[in-house]
Amino acid sequence: MVSMKTIWKSRLKRRLKYYAIWTPPWIIVVRFLLDFNFAALFAFQVLFLFKDILDVVSKRDVAPTYFEHLPFSLSTLVLAGSSNGLLLLLSLLDSLLDAYEDIFLEK
């Protein structure tokens, strides 16, 4: 079992940097897709969910470690979740799975 001290020092701290870098661009992308192409927003969310499932099952990263999409899922959850129930469910599942994978899964 991994201690909380180890999680904070090694994993979460490193991931916070990537969250800070990726949050502004993902918010802009979600706002744009919400206004102009809802189907693309839905497709991105499904692809990111499949990516996280693959990451957890294979116990290694499919994408580079610096590529972070948790801010995308959280932005989708907050900005678009109320307009579509399925998108709300997908973004919530992806957010939880991505957070679990980033923080607790040893690769």
Short mmCIF file of C-alpha atoms in Angstrom, two decimals, residues 6-102:
data_model
loop_
_atom_site.label_atom_id
_atom_site.label_comp_id
_atom_site.label_asym_id
_atom_site.label_seq_id
_atom_site.Cartn_x
_atom_site.Cartn_y
_atom_site.Cartn_z
CA THR A 6 4.53 9.21 -0.96
CA ILE A 7 1.48 10.11 -3.01
CA TRP A 8 1.80 13.81 -2.18
CA LYS A 9 5.56 14.04 -2.70
CA SER A 10 5.99 12.03 -5.85
CA ARG A 11 2.76 11.81 -7.79
CA LEU A 12 0.22 14.44 -6.91
CA LYS A 13 2.76 17.26 -6.73
CA ARG A 14 4.10 16.40 -10.19
CA ARG A 15 0.59 16.09 -11.65
CA LEU A 16 -0.50 19.46 -10.23
CA LYS A 17 2.02 21.16 -12.50
CA TYR A 18 0.47 19.49 -15.55
CA TYR A 19 -3.05 20.32 -14.34
CA ALA A 20 -2.09 24.00 -14.10
CA ILE A 21 -0.58 23.99 -17.59
CA TRP A 22 -3.47 22.17 -19.29
CA THR A 23 -6.48 23.78 -17.55
CA PRO A 24 -6.68 27.08 -19.55
CA PRO A 25 -6.39 25.45 -23.00
CA TRP A 26 -8.94 22.75 -22.13
CA ILE A 27 -11.45 25.31 -20.84
CA ILE A 28 -11.13 27.22 -24.13
CA VAL A 29 -11.56 24.00 -26.15
CA VAL A 30 -14.62 22.93 -24.15
CA ARG A 31 -16.25 26.37 -24.50
CA PHE A 32 -15.58 26.38 -28.26
CA LEU A 33 -16.89 22.85 -28.80
CA LEU A 34 -19.90 23.51 -26.61
CA ASP A 35 -20.83 26.46 -28.80
CA PHE A 36 -19.94 25.06 -32.22
CA ASN A 37 -19.64 21.27 -32.26
CA PHE A 38 -21.28 19.33 -29.46
CA ALA A 39 -20.66 16.00 -31.22
CA ALA A 40 -16.89 16.61 -31.17
CA LEU A 41 -17.05 17.40 -27.45
CA PHE A 42 -18.88 14.13 -26.89
CA ALA A 43 -16.35 12.23 -29.07
CA PHE A 44 -13.37 13.68 -27.18
CA GLN A 45 -14.94 12.66 -23.88
CA VAL A 46 -15.53 9.09 -25.07
CA LEU A 47 -11.96 8.83 -26.43
CA PHE A 48 -10.47 10.10 -23.18
CA LEU A 49 -12.56 7.62 -21.18
CA PHE A 50 -11.31 4.75 -23.37
CA LYS A 51 -7.74 6.03 -22.98
CA ASP A 52 -8.06 5.94 -19.19
CA ILE A 53 -9.57 2.46 -19.23
CA LEU A 54 -6.62 1.31 -21.36
CA ASP A 55 -4.17 3.01 -18.98
CA VAL A 56 -5.66 1.24 -15.95
CA VAL A 57 -5.95 -2.16 -17.62
CA SER A 58 -2.44 -2.10 -19.12
CA LYS A 59 -0.92 -0.35 -16.06
CA ARG A 60 1.07 2.01 -18.25
CA ASP A 61 0.46 5.30 -20.02
CA VAL A 62 -0.89 5.25 -23.55
CA ALA A 63 -0.15 8.98 -23.95
CA PRO A 64 2.94 10.90 -22.84
CA THR A 65 3.05 11.73 -19.11
CA TYR A 66 2.88 15.47 -19.74
CA PHE A 67 -0.40 15.16 -21.67
CA GLU A 68 -3.14 15.74 -19.11
CA HIS A 69 -6.86 15.67 -19.83
CA LEU A 70 -8.38 15.71 -16.32
CA PRO A 71 -9.01 19.48 -16.70
CA PHE A 72 -10.91 18.70 -19.93
CA SER A 73 -13.17 16.22 -18.17
CA LEU A 74 -13.77 18.54 -15.23
CA SER A 75 -14.49 21.46 -17.59
CA THR A 76 -16.92 19.29 -19.53
CA LEU A 77 -18.55 18.18 -16.29
CA VAL A 78 -19.00 21.76 -15.08
CA LEU A 79 -19.76 23.57 -18.34
CA ALA A 80 -21.68 20.97 -20.36
CA GLY A 81 -22.83 18.32 -17.92
CA SER A 82 -26.15 19.96 -17.17
CA SER A 83 -27.13 20.03 -20.86
CA ASN A 84 -26.69 16.31 -21.53
CA GLY A 85 -27.08 13.47 -19.03
CA LEU A 86 -24.88 11.02 -20.91
CA LEU A 87 -22.10 13.58 -21.22
CA LEU A 88 -22.44 14.27 -17.49
CA LEU A 89 -22.03 10.57 -16.73
CA LEU A 90 -19.08 10.12 -19.12
CA SER A 91 -17.21 13.17 -17.83
CA LEU A 92 -17.81 12.16 -14.21
CA LEU A 93 -16.58 8.61 -14.84
CA ASP A 94 -13.57 9.87 -16.76
CA SER A 95 -12.69 12.42 -14.07
CA LEU A 96 -12.80 9.78 -11.34
CA LEU A 97 -10.88 7.21 -13.38
CA ASP A 98 -8.24 9.73 -14.46
CA ALA A 99 -7.74 11.01 -10.91
CA TYR A 100 -7.42 7.43 -9.64
CA GLU A 101 -4.96 6.57 -12.40
CA ASP A 102 -2.85 9.72 -11.93
#
